[in-house]
mmCIF file of C-alpha atoms in Angstrom:
data_model
loop_
_atom_site.group_PDB
_atom_site.id
_atom_site.type_symbol
_atom_site.label_atom_id
_atom_site.label_comp_id
_atom_site.label_asym_id
_atom_site.label_seq_id
_atom_site.Cartn_x
_atom_site.Cartn_y
_atom_site.Cartn_z
ATOM 1 C CA MET V 5 23.352 16.691 31.531
ATOM 2 C CA THR V 6 26.211 14.255 30.903
ATOM 3 C CA ARG V 7 24.457 12.701 27.898
ATOM 4 C CA LEU V 8 23.527 16.123 26.487
ATOM 5 C CA THR V 9 27.069 17.425 26.996
ATOM 6 C CA ASN V 10 28.573 14.401 25.274
ATOM 7 C CA LEU V 11 26.110 14.683 22.377
ATOM 8 C CA LEU V 12 26.912 18.361 21.860
ATOM 9 C CA SER V 13 30.636 17.729 22.095
ATOM 10 C CA GLN V 14 30.534 14.883 19.550
ATOM 11 C CA SER V 15 28.259 16.706 17.113
ATOM 12 C CA SER V 16 30.306 19.913 17.231
ATOM 13 C CA ARG V 17 33.659 18.093 17.296
ATOM 14 C CA GLY V 18 34.517 19.585 20.677
ATOM 15 C CA LYS V 19 33.395 23.131 19.902
ATOM 16 C CA TYR V 20 30.488 22.986 22.388
ATOM 17 C CA GLY V 21 30.490 21.493 25.863
ATOM 18 C CA LYS V 22 28.890 21.661 29.293
ATOM 19 C CA GLU V 23 28.214 25.432 29.243
ATOM 20 C CA GLN V 24 26.165 25.159 26.048
ATOM 21 C CA ALA V 25 24.366 22.086 27.445
ATOM 22 C CA ILE V 26 23.314 24.062 30.525
ATOM 23 C CA ALA V 27 22.169 26.958 28.334
ATOM 24 C CA PHE V 28 20.090 24.625 26.121
ATOM 25 C CA LYS V 29 18.466 23.049 29.170
ATOM 26 C CA GLN V 30 17.509 26.446 30.584
ATOM 27 C CA LEU V 31 16.104 27.588 27.228
ATOM 28 C CA ALA V 32 14.115 24.372 26.879
ATOM 29 C CA ALA V 33 12.548 24.864 30.292
ATOM 30 C CA SER V 34 11.217 28.270 29.331
ATOM 31 C CA THR V 35 10.397 27.878 25.638
ATOM 32 C CA ILE V 36 9.178 24.298 25.056
ATOM 33 C CA GLY V 37 5.924 22.865 26.368
ATOM 34 C CA GLN V 38 3.167 24.199 28.563
ATOM 35 C CA ALA V 39 2.199 23.407 32.140
ATOM 36 C CA SER V 40 -1.544 22.964 31.755
ATOM 37 C CA ALA V 41 -3.817 20.497 33.560
ATOM 38 C CA ILE V 42 -6.342 20.789 30.702
ATOM 39 C CA LEU V 43 -3.772 20.016 28.000
ATOM 40 C CA GLU V 44 -2.397 17.161 30.102
ATOM 41 C CA PHE V 45 -5.890 15.664 30.455
ATOM 42 C CA GLU V 46 -6.555 16.053 26.728
ATOM 43 C CA LEU V 47 -3.228 14.393 25.866
ATOM 44 C CA LEU V 48 -3.909 11.456 28.172
ATOM 45 C CA GLN V 49 -7.380 11.003 26.664
ATOM 46 C CA THR V 50 -5.887 11.022 23.166
ATOM 47 C CA ILE V 51 -3.308 8.403 24.178
ATOM 48 C CA ASP V 52 -6.092 6.228 25.629
ATOM 49 C CA LEU V 53 -8.067 6.512 22.374
ATOM 50 C CA ILE V 54 -5.024 5.561 20.303
ATOM 51 C CA GLU V 55 -4.412 2.508 22.501
ATOM 52 C CA TYR V 56 -8.112 1.550 22.319
ATOM 53 C CA PHE V 57 -8.308 1.750 18.532
ATOM 54 C CA THR V 58 -4.952 -0.028 18.202
ATOM 55 C CA THR V 59 -6.383 -2.904 20.244
ATOM 56 C CA LEU V 60 -9.509 -2.980 18.070
ATOM 57 C CA LEU V 61 -7.397 -2.991 14.921
ATOM 58 C CA LYS V 62 -5.284 -5.917 16.125
ATOM 59 C CA SER V 63 -8.433 -7.820 17.061
ATOM 60 C CA ALA V 64 -9.976 -7.173 13.637
ATOM 61 C CA GLU V 65 -6.781 -8.262 11.872
ATOM 62 C CA LYS V 66 -6.804 -11.545 13.808
ATOM 63 C CA GLU V 67 -10.420 -12.177 12.783
ATOM 64 C CA VAL V 68 -9.554 -11.433 9.146
ATOM 65 C CA GLU V 69 -6.674 -13.917 9.319
ATOM 66 C CA LYS V 70 -9.029 -16.581 10.717
ATOM 67 C CA LEU V 71 -11.578 -15.951 7.959
ATOM 68 C CA MET V 72 -8.953 -16.043 5.238
ATOM 69 C CA LYS V 73 -7.655 -19.376 6.549
ATOM 70 C CA THR V 74 -11.222 -20.720 6.482
ATOM 71 C CA ILE V 75 -11.825 -19.442 2.941
ATOM 72 C CA ASP V 76 -8.431 -20.750 1.791
ATOM 73 C CA SER V 77 -8.625 -18.723 -1.417
ATOM 74 C CA PRO V 78 -6.090 -19.409 -4.189
ATOM 75 C CA ILE V 79 -5.682 -15.623 -4.513
ATOM 76 C CA LEU V 80 -3.117 -15.863 -1.706
ATOM 77 C CA THR V 81 -0.858 -17.921 -3.975
ATOM 78 C CA ILE V 82 -0.232 -14.810 -6.105
ATOM 79 C CA PRO V 83 3.118 -13.229 -5.134
ATOM 80 C CA GLY V 84 2.512 -9.834 -3.574
ATOM 81 C CA ILE V 85 -0.992 -10.617 -2.304
ATOM 82 C CA GLY V 86 -1.020 -11.363 1.400
ATOM 83 C CA VAL V 87 -3.864 -11.760 3.861
ATOM 84 C CA LYS V 88 -4.711 -8.041 4.107
ATOM 85 C CA LEU V 89 -4.729 -7.240 0.389
ATOM 86 C CA GLY V 90 -6.364 -10.567 -0.405
ATOM 87 C CA ALA V 91 -9.144 -9.893 2.113
ATOM 88 C CA ILE V 92 -9.829 -6.440 0.652
ATOM 89 C CA ILE V 93 -9.923 -7.749 -2.913
ATOM 90 C CA LEU V 94 -12.238 -10.648 -2.075
ATOM 91 C CA ALA V 95 -14.492 -8.474 0.090
ATOM 92 C CA GLU V 96 -14.898 -5.898 -2.670
ATOM 93 C CA ILE V 97 -15.402 -8.443 -5.459
ATOM 94 C CA ARG V 98 -17.775 -10.547 -3.300
ATOM 95 C CA SER V 99 -18.346 -13.105 -6.048
ATOM 96 C CA ILE V 100 -16.306 -13.530 -9.208
ATOM 97 C CA ASP V 101 -19.455 -14.945 -10.835
ATOM 98 C CA HIS V 102 -20.758 -11.375 -11.055
ATOM 99 C CA PHE V 103 -18.160 -10.723 -13.764
ATOM 100 C CA GLN V 104 -18.046 -12.283 -17.204
ATOM 101 C CA THR V 105 -14.643 -10.941 -18.267
ATOM 102 C CA PRO V 106 -11.481 -9.487 -16.675
ATOM 103 C CA ALA V 107 -12.382 -6.183 -18.349
ATOM 104 C CA GLN V 108 -15.597 -6.026 -16.322
ATOM 105 C CA LEU V 109 -13.653 -6.592 -13.107
ATOM 106 C CA LEU V 110 -11.153 -3.929 -14.110
ATOM 107 C CA ALA V 111 -13.970 -1.467 -14.822
ATOM 108 C CA PHE V 112 -15.641 -2.300 -11.496
ATOM 109 C CA ALA V 113 -12.435 -1.311 -9.721
ATOM 110 C CA GLY V 114 -12.122 1.837 -11.848
ATOM 111 C CA SER V 115 -8.595 0.788 -12.743
ATOM 112 C CA GLU V 116 -8.674 1.491 -16.454
ATOM 113 C CA PRO V 117 -6.100 4.139 -17.380
ATOM 114 C CA SER V 118 -7.693 7.371 -18.560
ATOM 115 C CA ILE V 119 -6.889 8.520 -22.076
ATOM 116 C CA SER V 120 -5.950 12.070 -23.011
ATOM 117 C CA THR V 121 -6.731 13.051 -26.573
ATOM 118 C CA SER V 122 -5.168 15.746 -28.702
ATOM 119 C CA GLY V 123 -6.341 15.909 -32.292
ATOM 120 C CA GLU V 124 -5.864 12.449 -33.730
ATOM 121 C CA ASN V 125 -3.450 11.358 -30.993
ATOM 122 C CA GLN V 126 -4.486 9.326 -27.962
ATOM 123 C CA GLN V 127 -2.197 8.804 -25.029
ATOM 124 C CA GLU V 128 -2.467 7.080 -21.660
ATOM 125 C CA ASN V 129 -1.645 9.496 -18.882
ATOM 126 C CA GLY V 130 -1.269 6.994 -16.054
ATOM 127 C CA HIS V 131 -4.277 8.264 -14.094
ATOM 128 C CA MET V 132 -7.101 5.925 -13.182
ATOM 129 C CA VAL V 133 -10.602 6.872 -14.265
ATOM 130 C CA LYS V 134 -11.525 7.112 -10.552
ATOM 131 C CA ARG V 135 -14.909 5.474 -10.590
ATOM 132 C CA GLY V 136 -15.930 2.170 -9.064
ATOM 133 C CA SER V 137 -14.548 0.721 -5.831
ATOM 134 C CA THR V 138 -11.858 2.916 -4.301
ATOM 135 C CA SER V 139 -10.738 0.189 -1.883
ATOM 136 C CA LEU V 140 -10.469 -2.409 -4.657
ATOM 137 C CA ARG V 141 -8.575 0.015 -6.889
ATOM 138 C CA TRP V 142 -6.082 0.752 -4.114
ATOM 139 C CA ALA V 143 -5.640 -2.937 -3.238
ATOM 140 C CA LEU V 144 -5.061 -3.917 -6.879
ATOM 141 C CA HIS V 145 -2.528 -1.136 -7.343
ATOM 142 C CA GLU V 146 -0.631 -2.172 -4.210
ATOM 143 C CA ALA V 147 -0.764 -5.833 -5.208
ATOM 144 C CA ALA V 148 0.501 -4.981 -8.694
ATOM 145 C CA ARG V 149 3.402 -2.969 -7.274
ATOM 146 C CA LEU V 150 4.354 -5.772 -4.884
ATOM 147 C CA SER V 151 3.994 -8.425 -7.576
ATOM 148 C CA THR V 152 6.732 -6.699 -9.581
ATOM 149 C CA VAL V 153 8.993 -7.278 -6.582
ATOM 150 C CA TRP V 154 8.133 -10.904 -5.817
ATOM 151 C CA ALA V 155 7.048 -12.340 -9.169
ATOM 152 C CA PRO V 156 9.773 -12.405 -11.875
ATOM 153 C CA PRO V 157 7.272 -12.474 -14.794
ATOM 154 C CA MET V 158 5.517 -9.369 -13.456
ATOM 155 C CA LYS V 159 8.831 -7.582 -12.944
ATOM 156 C CA LYS V 160 9.807 -8.508 -16.493
ATOM 157 C CA TYR V 161 6.471 -7.187 -17.763
ATOM 158 C CA LEU V 162 6.938 -3.877 -15.917
ATOM 159 C CA ASN V 163 10.456 -3.487 -17.313
ATOM 160 C CA LYS V 164 9.149 -4.233 -20.806
ATOM 161 C CA LYS V 165 6.640 -1.388 -20.550
ATOM 162 C CA LEU V 166 9.292 0.950 -19.157
ATOM 163 C CA GLU V 167 11.615 0.058 -22.037
ATOM 164 C CA GLU V 168 8.800 0.975 -24.423
ATOM 165 C CA GLY V 169 9.112 4.506 -23.056
ATOM 166 C CA LYS V 170 6.062 4.475 -20.800
ATOM 167 C CA HIS V 171 6.087 6.494 -17.596
ATOM 168 C CA TYR V 172 6.231 4.387 -14.413
ATOM 169 C CA THR V 173 2.637 5.185 -13.442
ATOM 170 C CA VAL V 174 1.421 4.167 -16.903
ATOM 171 C CA ALA V 175 3.503 0.987 -16.794
ATOM 172 C CA ILE V 176 2.008 0.076 -13.408
ATOM 173 C CA THR V 177 -1.523 0.414 -14.795
ATOM 174 C CA HIS V 178 -0.570 -2.211 -17.373
ATOM 175 C CA VAL V 179 0.672 -4.453 -14.552
ATOM 176 C CA VAL V 180 -2.673 -3.918 -12.793
ATOM 177 C CA LYS V 181 -4.500 -5.039 -15.937
ATOM 178 C CA LYS V 182 -2.373 -8.181 -16.188
ATOM 179 C CA LEU V 183 -2.841 -8.880 -12.477
ATOM 180 C CA VAL V 184 -6.613 -8.563 -12.846
ATOM 181 C CA ARG V 185 -6.526 -11.143 -15.653
ATOM 182 C CA ILE V 186 -4.585 -13.481 -13.360
ATOM 183 C CA ILE V 187 -6.953 -12.909 -10.432
ATOM 184 C CA PHE V 188 -9.983 -13.438 -12.677
ATOM 185 C CA HIS V 189 -8.609 -16.751 -13.970
ATOM 186 C CA ILE V 190 -7.588 -17.994 -10.514
ATOM 187 C CA LEU V 191 -10.924 -17.173 -8.891
ATOM 188 C CA LYS V 192 -12.900 -18.621 -11.806
ATOM 189 C CA THR V 193 -10.968 -21.889 -11.948
ATOM 190 C CA GLY V 194 -9.802 -22.277 -8.356
ATOM 191 C CA GLU V 195 -6.319 -23.022 -9.649
ATOM 192 C CA PRO V 196 -3.313 -21.646 -7.725
ATOM 193 C CA TYR V 197 -0.927 -19.161 -9.271
ATOM 194 C CA GLN V 198 1.599 -20.762 -11.599
ATOM 195 C CA GLU V 199 4.549 -18.628 -12.587
ATOM 196 C CA ASN V 200 5.274 -20.558 -15.781
ATOM 197 C CA LYS V 201 1.804 -19.760 -17.086
ATOM 198 C CA VAL V 202 2.206 -15.976 -16.836
ATOM 199 C CA VAL V 203 2.777 -14.716 -20.368
ATOM 200 C CA VAL V 204 4.718 -11.474 -20.787
ATOM 201 C CA ASN V 205 3.363 -9.656 -23.837
#
């Protein structure tokens, strides 16, 4: 009651005090919550399930970290790509040898921007074509967004597209395309990411 009274008094600048605190407590007792053994049991079971799946998730994440350390892929040298995103990208690609060009990898992810046409005009609308690997498409988009935070050349590239008048979502799709070219090169050659080799054009 003391804490509730103080909170009410501070929030109302002294307008409300102990009487209102008592009234709120009485109202809460009769209007919030239900006394039900069935609901209590269901809630406890739900909490147990959440704790169980949380434990499984942590265990899986540890195994992924171990595997990524064993693989020691140069993809982790790309700013913005950590263990989780790197694992998703590598798991979805499986083998870079399945792709002859970055464009093929981009198409596999379904990350090409869709084009809206009106008469003779064609315009990117920022939406992905939504075919291919959903997980890979999401991971590439997240990696592209993060790369514009941690990699100066990628941030510069994003700003360049924005200055050209492109909407943010369209500009990000261009960053995704550039990132895919970088990933393709790194996985093909085994070379780590080198910032001075990223060309902004």
